[in-house]
Amino acid sequence: MINYMNLIAWVFVASGQVTSVLSGEEILNVCMDGKHHKATPGPEAELFGTCSPWKDRSCCTNETAFLSHQDGEEGAYGFNYDHCGQKMSDKCRQRFNEDNCFYECSPNMGPWIVDVQSSYRNQKFEDVPLCMSECVDWW
Ligand SMILES: *[C@@H]1O[C@H](CO)[C@@H](O)[C@H](O)[C@H]1NC(C)=O
């Protein structure tokens, strides 16, 4: 599986479809250099709420998982989910929680990690392919 995935990653890199700063084995088990990300993926005793599926191999700590579910000043980035002047629906908020956990915890994003100049992170995900079902669910 690992070798197969390496081959896939290599083919994408060789064809210029992605411009990841990583290569080889590390591309499949890596944390980006972000505000709350761990240096390397590893197990956590527990991950809060929606983040729990990542607990065996995670880029987030339990504390980050908890912050990912909070709002405003108490949240991971001080973002207010109701900033449009209307309370965000519970269903929409659930999607945000899932997306936040994916962003903070996934160790599988190597092919899409690129460097970025930012006040709060040195890397980001770029050109991540989405399933159509994901887009439909967001809407
Ligand atoms: C994970 O975080 C939650 C929320 O802060 C806390 O209640 C729980 O005890 C934590 N679990 C571990 C194992 O640290």
Short mmCIF file of N, CA and C and ligand atoms in Angstrom, two decimals:
data_model
loop_
_atom_site.label_atom_id
_atom_site.label_comp_id
_atom_site.label_asym_id
_atom_site.label_seq_id
_atom_site.Cartn_x
_atom_site.Cartn_y
_atom_site.Cartn_z
N MET A 1 0.84 -1.21 0.00
CA MET A 1 0.00 0.00 0.00
C MET A 1 0.87 1.25 0.00
N ILE A 2 1.84 1.28 0.92
CA ILE A 2 2.73 2.44 1.01
C ILE A 2 3.45 2.65 -0.33
N ASN A 3 4.01 1.57 -0.87
CA ASN A 3 4.74 1.70 -2.13
C ASN A 3 3.83 2.17 -3.26
N TYR A 4 2.63 1.63 -3.26
CA TYR A 4 1.66 2.03 -4.28
C TYR A 4 1.35 3.52 -4.16
N MET A 5 1.14 3.96 -2.90
CA MET A 5 0.83 5.38 -2.69
C MET A 5 2.02 6.26 -3.06
N ASN A 6 3.23 5.77 -2.78
CA ASN A 6 4.42 6.52 -3.18
C ASN A 6 4.45 6.69 -4.68
N LEU A 7 4.12 5.61 -5.37
CA LEU A 7 4.12 5.66 -6.83
C LEU A 7 3.11 6.70 -7.32
N ILE A 8 1.92 6.67 -6.73
CA ILE A 8 0.89 7.64 -7.11
C ILE A 8 1.40 9.06 -6.88
N ALA A 9 1.97 9.28 -5.68
CA ALA A 9 2.49 10.61 -5.36
C ALA A 9 3.56 11.02 -6.35
N TRP A 10 4.44 10.05 -6.69
CA TRP A 10 5.53 10.35 -7.61
C TRP A 10 4.99 10.70 -8.99
N VAL A 11 3.99 9.96 -9.44
CA VAL A 11 3.42 10.21 -10.76
C VAL A 11 2.80 11.61 -10.81
N PHE A 12 2.09 11.98 -9.73
CA PHE A 12 1.49 13.32 -9.70
C PHE A 12 2.57 14.40 -9.72
N VAL A 13 3.62 14.17 -8.92
CA VAL A 13 4.70 15.16 -8.87
C VAL A 13 5.38 15.26 -10.22
N ALA A 14 5.67 14.06 -10.81
CA ALA A 14 6.38 14.04 -12.09
C ALA A 14 5.56 14.70 -13.20
N SER A 15 4.25 14.60 -13.11
CA SER A 15 3.42 15.16 -14.16
C SER A 15 3.10 16.64 -13.89
N GLY A 16 3.60 17.14 -12.77
CA GLY A 16 3.44 18.55 -12.48
C GLY A 16 2.06 18.94 -11.99
N GLN A 17 1.26 17.95 -11.59
CA GLN A 17 -0.09 18.27 -11.14
C GLN A 17 -0.12 18.82 -9.73
N VAL A 18 0.88 18.48 -8.95
CA VAL A 18 0.98 19.05 -7.62
C VAL A 18 2.39 19.58 -7.42
N THR A 19 2.54 20.51 -6.52
CA THR A 19 3.85 21.12 -6.28
C THR A 19 4.23 21.00 -4.82
N SER A 20 3.90 19.87 -4.21
CA SER A 20 4.20 19.66 -2.80
C SER A 20 5.68 19.85 -2.52
N VAL A 21 5.96 20.34 -1.32
CA VAL A 21 7.35 20.53 -0.90
C VAL A 21 7.92 19.23 -0.34
N LEU A 22 7.11 18.18 -0.30
CA LEU A 22 7.53 16.91 0.30
C LEU A 22 7.68 15.83 -0.76
N SER A 23 8.35 14.72 -0.39
CA SER A 23 8.46 13.60 -1.30
C SER A 23 8.64 12.31 -0.53
N GLY A 24 8.60 11.18 -1.24
CA GLY A 24 8.86 9.87 -0.64
C GLY A 24 7.88 9.51 0.45
N GLU A 25 8.37 8.75 1.44
CA GLU A 25 7.52 8.24 2.51
C GLU A 25 6.86 9.36 3.30
N GLU A 26 7.58 10.46 3.50
CA GLU A 26 7.06 11.52 4.36
C GLU A 26 5.78 12.15 3.81
N ILE A 27 5.57 12.02 2.54
CA ILE A 27 4.40 12.65 1.93
C ILE A 27 3.10 12.00 2.44
N LEU A 28 3.22 10.78 2.98
CA LEU A 28 2.03 10.04 3.42
C LEU A 28 1.83 10.05 4.92
N ASN A 29 2.72 10.68 5.65
CA ASN A 29 2.63 10.66 7.10
C ASN A 29 3.30 11.92 7.63
N VAL A 30 2.61 13.04 7.48
CA VAL A 30 3.27 14.31 7.77
C VAL A 30 2.26 15.34 8.28
N CYS A 31 2.73 16.24 9.11
CA CYS A 31 1.92 17.37 9.55
C CYS A 31 2.45 18.63 8.92
N MET A 32 1.55 19.49 8.46
CA MET A 32 2.03 20.75 7.91
C MET A 32 2.53 21.66 9.03
N ASP A 33 3.32 22.63 8.66
CA ASP A 33 3.87 23.59 9.61
C ASP A 33 2.82 24.69 9.80
N GLY A 34 1.88 24.43 10.72
CA GLY A 34 0.77 25.36 10.95
C GLY A 34 0.75 25.87 12.38
N LYS A 35 -0.22 26.68 12.68
CA LYS A 35 -0.29 27.31 14.00
C LYS A 35 -0.41 26.30 15.14
N HIS A 36 -1.26 25.29 14.96
CA HIS A 36 -1.52 24.34 16.05
C HIS A 36 -1.03 22.93 15.78
N HIS A 37 -0.48 22.69 14.57
CA HIS A 37 -0.12 21.31 14.20
C HIS A 37 1.08 20.78 14.98
N LYS A 38 1.03 19.48 15.32
CA LYS A 38 2.16 18.80 15.92
C LYS A 38 3.28 18.72 14.89
N ALA A 39 4.51 18.49 15.36
CA ALA A 39 5.65 18.38 14.43
C ALA A 39 5.52 17.14 13.55
N THR A 40 5.08 16.05 14.15
CA THR A 40 4.90 14.81 13.40
C THR A 40 3.61 14.12 13.87
N PRO A 41 2.99 13.31 12.99
CA PRO A 41 1.77 12.61 13.39
C PRO A 41 2.06 11.57 14.46
N GLY A 42 1.10 11.36 15.34
CA GLY A 42 1.25 10.34 16.37
C GLY A 42 -0.06 10.12 17.08
N PRO A 43 -0.13 9.06 17.89
CA PRO A 43 -1.37 8.73 18.58
C PRO A 43 -1.68 9.70 19.72
N GLU A 44 -2.95 9.88 20.00
CA GLU A 44 -3.43 10.66 21.14
C GLU A 44 -4.36 9.76 21.95
N ALA A 45 -4.33 9.89 23.26
CA ALA A 45 -5.19 9.08 24.12
C ALA A 45 -6.65 9.31 23.78
N GLU A 46 -6.95 10.56 23.43
CA GLU A 46 -8.32 10.94 23.12
C GLU A 46 -8.28 12.20 22.27
N LEU A 47 -9.22 12.31 21.32
CA LEU A 47 -9.38 13.57 20.59
C LEU A 47 -10.82 14.02 20.75
N PHE A 48 -10.98 15.25 21.10
CA PHE A 48 -12.29 15.80 21.42
C PHE A 48 -13.27 15.71 20.24
N GLY A 49 -14.50 15.32 20.54
CA GLY A 49 -15.65 15.41 19.62
C GLY A 49 -15.44 14.83 18.24
N THR A 50 -15.73 15.67 17.25
CA THR A 50 -15.69 15.28 15.84
C THR A 50 -14.30 14.87 15.39
N CYS A 51 -13.26 15.26 16.13
CA CYS A 51 -11.88 14.94 15.74
C CYS A 51 -11.47 13.51 16.10
N SER A 52 -12.29 12.81 16.87
CA SER A 52 -11.88 11.51 17.41
C SER A 52 -11.42 10.47 16.37
N PRO A 53 -11.97 10.45 15.14
CA PRO A 53 -11.49 9.43 14.19
C PRO A 53 -9.99 9.51 13.88
N TRP A 54 -9.34 10.63 14.17
CA TRP A 54 -7.92 10.79 13.85
C TRP A 54 -7.01 10.38 15.00
N LYS A 55 -7.55 9.85 16.10
CA LYS A 55 -6.73 9.72 17.31
C LYS A 55 -5.57 8.73 17.21
N ASP A 56 -5.64 7.76 16.32
CA ASP A 56 -4.54 6.79 16.22
C ASP A 56 -3.30 7.36 15.52
N ARG A 57 -3.51 8.35 14.65
CA ARG A 57 -2.38 8.92 13.88
C ARG A 57 -2.79 10.36 13.54
N SER A 58 -2.42 11.26 14.42
CA SER A 58 -2.98 12.60 14.34
C SER A 58 -1.95 13.72 14.35
N CYS A 59 -2.28 14.80 13.64
CA CYS A 59 -1.46 16.01 13.67
C CYS A 59 -1.98 17.00 14.70
N CYS A 60 -3.09 16.69 15.35
CA CYS A 60 -3.63 17.60 16.36
C CYS A 60 -3.54 16.98 17.75
N THR A 61 -3.39 17.82 18.75
CA THR A 61 -3.49 17.38 20.14
C THR A 61 -4.96 17.42 20.54
N ASN A 62 -5.26 16.85 21.68
CA ASN A 62 -6.63 16.91 22.20
C ASN A 62 -7.05 18.37 22.44
N GLU A 63 -6.10 19.18 22.87
CA GLU A 63 -6.40 20.59 23.12
C GLU A 63 -6.80 21.30 21.81
N THR A 64 -6.05 21.04 20.74
CA THR A 64 -6.38 21.63 19.44
C THR A 64 -7.74 21.13 18.96
N ALA A 65 -7.99 19.84 19.16
CA ALA A 65 -9.29 19.27 18.79
C ALA A 65 -10.41 20.01 19.53
N PHE A 66 -10.19 20.27 20.79
CA PHE A 66 -11.19 21.00 21.58
C PHE A 66 -11.36 22.43 21.04
N LEU A 67 -10.24 23.13 20.80
CA LEU A 67 -10.30 24.50 20.27
C LEU A 67 -11.03 24.55 18.93
N SER A 68 -10.88 23.49 18.13
CA SER A 68 -11.51 23.43 16.81
C SER A 68 -13.03 23.43 16.87
N HIS A 69 -13.56 23.12 18.03
CA HIS A 69 -15.02 23.10 18.20
C HIS A 69 -15.54 24.39 18.85
N GLN A 70 -14.64 25.31 19.22
CA GLN A 70 -15.05 26.51 19.93
C GLN A 70 -15.22 27.68 18.97
N ASP A 71 -15.87 28.70 19.46
CA ASP A 71 -16.23 29.86 18.65
C ASP A 71 -15.49 31.11 19.12
N GLY A 72 -15.33 32.08 18.26
CA GLY A 72 -14.81 33.40 18.64
C GLY A 72 -13.47 33.35 19.36
N GLU A 73 -13.32 34.19 20.38
CA GLU A 73 -12.06 34.33 21.10
C GLU A 73 -11.56 33.01 21.69
N GLU A 74 -12.50 32.13 22.01
CA GLU A 74 -12.11 30.85 22.61
C GLU A 74 -11.69 29.82 21.56
N GLY A 75 -11.89 30.13 20.30
CA GLY A 75 -11.59 29.18 19.23
C GLY A 75 -10.12 29.17 18.83
N ALA A 76 -9.80 28.28 17.90
CA ALA A 76 -8.42 28.09 17.46
C ALA A 76 -7.87 29.30 16.72
N TYR A 77 -8.74 30.08 16.06
CA TYR A 77 -8.28 31.22 15.27
C TYR A 77 -9.08 32.49 15.55
N GLY A 78 -9.90 32.50 16.60
CA GLY A 78 -10.68 33.67 16.95
C GLY A 78 -11.78 33.98 15.96
N PHE A 79 -12.21 32.96 15.21
CA PHE A 79 -13.22 33.19 14.18
C PHE A 79 -14.63 33.06 14.76
N ASN A 80 -15.47 34.05 14.46
CA ASN A 80 -16.85 34.03 14.93
C ASN A 80 -17.76 33.46 13.84
N TYR A 81 -18.32 32.29 14.11
CA TYR A 81 -19.13 31.60 13.09
C TYR A 81 -20.44 32.32 12.77
N ASP A 82 -20.87 33.21 13.66
CA ASP A 82 -22.12 33.93 13.41
C ASP A 82 -21.86 35.34 12.86
N HIS A 83 -20.70 35.53 12.24
CA HIS A 83 -20.30 36.90 11.88
C HIS A 83 -21.16 37.54 10.81
N CYS A 84 -21.99 36.78 10.12
CA CYS A 84 -22.88 37.38 9.12
C CYS A 84 -24.12 37.99 9.77
N GLY A 85 -24.21 37.94 11.09
CA GLY A 85 -25.34 38.55 11.78
C GLY A 85 -26.48 37.59 12.04
N GLN A 86 -26.26 36.35 11.69
CA GLN A 86 -27.28 35.32 11.87
C GLN A 86 -26.60 34.13 12.54
N LYS A 87 -27.32 33.45 13.39
CA LYS A 87 -26.74 32.28 14.02
C LYS A 87 -26.55 31.17 12.99
N MET A 88 -25.33 30.61 12.93
CA MET A 88 -25.08 29.50 12.02
C MET A 88 -25.90 28.29 12.46
N SER A 89 -26.48 27.60 11.50
CA SER A 89 -27.29 26.42 11.85
C SER A 89 -26.41 25.33 12.44
N ASP A 90 -27.00 24.47 13.25
CA ASP A 90 -26.25 23.37 13.87
C ASP A 90 -25.66 22.45 12.81
N LYS A 91 -26.42 22.23 11.75
CA LYS A 91 -25.95 21.34 10.68
C LYS A 91 -24.72 21.91 9.98
N CYS A 92 -24.78 23.22 9.72
CA CYS A 92 -23.64 23.88 9.07
C CYS A 92 -22.44 23.90 10.01
N ARG A 93 -22.70 24.15 11.27
CA ARG A 93 -21.64 24.17 12.27
C ARG A 93 -20.95 22.81 12.37
N GLN A 94 -21.74 21.75 12.26
CA GLN A 94 -21.20 20.40 12.28
C GLN A 94 -20.23 20.19 11.12
N ARG A 95 -20.57 20.72 9.95
CA ARG A 95 -19.68 20.60 8.79
C ARG A 95 -18.39 21.34 9.05
N PHE A 96 -18.48 22.54 9.66
CA PHE A 96 -17.28 23.31 10.00
C PHE A 96 -16.40 22.54 10.98
N ASN A 97 -17.04 21.91 11.97
CA ASN A 97 -16.27 21.12 12.93
C ASN A 97 -15.51 20.00 12.24
N GLU A 98 -16.20 19.31 11.32
CA GLU A 98 -15.55 18.22 10.59
C GLU A 98 -14.40 18.74 9.74
N ASP A 99 -14.63 19.86 9.07
CA ASP A 99 -13.60 20.46 8.23
C ASP A 99 -12.41 20.93 9.08
N ASN A 100 -12.69 21.52 10.24
CA ASN A 100 -11.62 21.97 11.14
C ASN A 100 -10.77 20.79 11.61
N CYS A 101 -11.44 19.69 11.98
CA CYS A 101 -10.71 18.50 12.43
C CYS A 101 -9.84 17.95 11.30
N PHE A 102 -10.39 17.90 10.11
CA PHE A 102 -9.63 17.45 8.94
C PHE A 102 -8.38 18.31 8.76
N TYR A 103 -8.55 19.63 8.82
CA TYR A 103 -7.44 20.56 8.64
C TYR A 103 -6.38 20.39 9.74
N GLU A 104 -6.81 20.28 10.97
CA GLU A 104 -5.86 20.24 12.09
C GLU A 104 -5.24 18.86 12.30
N CYS A 105 -5.99 17.80 11.99
CA CYS A 105 -5.59 16.46 12.44
C CYS A 105 -5.08 15.52 11.36
N SER A 106 -5.47 15.71 10.10
CA SER A 106 -5.12 14.71 9.09
C SER A 106 -3.62 14.65 8.81
N PRO A 107 -3.04 13.43 8.84
CA PRO A 107 -1.62 13.24 8.50
C PRO A 107 -1.44 12.81 7.04
N ASN A 108 -2.51 12.89 6.25
CA ASN A 108 -2.50 12.35 4.88
C ASN A 108 -2.48 13.42 3.80
N MET A 109 -2.11 14.64 4.16
CA MET A 109 -2.25 15.75 3.22
C MET A 109 -0.95 16.15 2.52
N GLY A 110 0.10 15.33 2.71
CA GLY A 110 1.42 15.64 2.14
C GLY A 110 1.43 16.11 0.70
N PRO A 111 0.70 15.42 -0.20
CA PRO A 111 0.75 15.82 -1.62
C PRO A 111 0.27 17.25 -1.88
N TRP A 112 -0.48 17.81 -0.93
CA TRP A 112 -1.07 19.14 -1.16
C TRP A 112 -0.52 20.21 -0.23
N ILE A 113 0.58 19.90 0.47
CA ILE A 113 1.20 20.89 1.35
C ILE A 113 2.17 21.76 0.54
N VAL A 114 1.97 23.06 0.63
CA VAL A 114 2.87 24.01 -0.03
C VAL A 114 3.28 25.08 0.99
N ASP A 115 4.42 25.69 0.75
CA ASP A 115 4.89 26.76 1.63
C ASP A 115 4.07 28.02 1.42
N VAL A 116 3.92 28.79 2.49
CA VAL A 116 3.17 30.04 2.40
C VAL A 116 3.74 31.04 3.41
N GLN A 117 3.73 32.32 3.05
CA GLN A 117 4.14 33.37 3.98
C GLN A 117 2.89 33.87 4.68
N SER A 118 2.81 33.63 5.97
CA SER A 118 1.62 34.02 6.70
C SER A 118 1.99 34.28 8.15
N SER A 119 1.18 35.09 8.80
CA SER A 119 1.47 35.43 10.19
C SER A 119 1.21 34.25 11.12
N TYR A 120 0.38 33.30 10.69
CA TYR A 120 0.02 32.22 11.60
C TYR A 120 0.37 30.83 11.10
N ARG A 121 0.99 30.71 9.95
CA ARG A 121 1.43 29.38 9.49
C ARG A 121 2.47 29.54 8.39
N ASN A 122 3.30 28.50 8.22
CA ASN A 122 4.34 28.50 7.20
C ASN A 122 4.00 27.61 6.01
N GLN A 123 2.90 26.86 6.16
CA GLN A 123 2.45 26.00 5.07
C GLN A 123 0.93 25.99 5.01
N LYS A 124 0.40 25.56 3.87
CA LYS A 124 -1.05 25.42 3.71
C LYS A 124 -1.33 24.26 2.76
N PHE A 125 -2.60 23.87 2.65
CA PHE A 125 -3.02 22.88 1.66
C PHE A 125 -3.44 23.65 0.41
N GLU A 126 -3.11 23.10 -0.75
CA GLU A 126 -3.50 23.78 -2.00
C GLU A 126 -3.93 22.76 -3.04
N ASP A 127 -4.95 23.10 -3.82
CA ASP A 127 -5.46 22.26 -4.91
C ASP A 127 -5.88 20.87 -4.44
N VAL A 128 -6.48 20.80 -3.27
CA VAL A 128 -6.96 19.51 -2.74
C VAL A 128 -8.20 19.09 -3.53
N PRO A 129 -8.16 17.89 -4.11
CA PRO A 129 -9.36 17.44 -4.84
C PRO A 129 -10.50 17.13 -3.87
N LEU A 130 -11.72 17.47 -4.25
CA LEU A 130 -12.90 17.20 -3.43
C LEU A 130 -13.83 16.24 -4.16
N CYS A 131 -14.48 15.36 -3.39
CA CYS A 131 -15.53 14.54 -3.97
C CYS A 131 -16.75 15.42 -4.21
N MET A 132 -17.48 15.13 -5.26
CA MET A 132 -18.69 15.89 -5.55
C MET A 132 -19.65 15.83 -4.36
N SER A 133 -19.72 14.67 -3.70
CA SER A 133 -20.62 14.53 -2.55
C SER A 133 -20.27 15.53 -1.44
N GLU A 134 -18.98 15.85 -1.30
CA GLU A 134 -18.54 16.82 -0.29
C GLU A 134 -19.12 18.21 -0.62
N CYS A 135 -19.02 18.60 -1.89
CA CYS A 135 -19.56 19.90 -2.32
C CYS A 135 -21.07 19.95 -2.08
N VAL A 136 -21.74 18.87 -2.45
CA VAL A 136 -23.20 18.83 -2.29
C VAL A 136 -23.57 18.95 -0.81
N ASP A 137 -22.83 18.23 0.04
CA ASP A 137 -23.10 18.28 1.48
C ASP A 137 -22.92 19.70 2.03
N TRP A 138 -21.87 20.41 1.57
CA TRP A 138 -21.65 21.77 2.03
C TRP A 138 -22.83 22.66 1.69
N TRP A 139 -23.31 22.52 0.44
CA TRP A 139 -24.45 23.34 0.02
C TRP A 139 -25.69 23.02 0.83
C1 LIG B 1 -9.58 16.10 25.99
O1 LIG B 1 -10.10 17.40 26.07
C2 LIG B 1 -11.34 17.51 26.75
C3 LIG B 1 -11.79 18.96 26.64
O2 LIG B 1 -10.85 19.84 27.16
C4 LIG B 1 -11.17 17.05 28.19
O3 LIG B 1 -12.43 17.08 28.85
C5 LIG B 1 -10.60 15.63 28.20
O4 LIG B 1 -10.35 15.26 29.54
C6 LIG B 1 -9.33 15.56 27.39
N1 LIG B 1 -8.84 14.20 27.32
C7 LIG B 1 -7.58 13.88 27.56
C8 LIG B 1 -7.25 12.43 27.46
O5 LIG B 1 -6.72 14.70 27.82
#
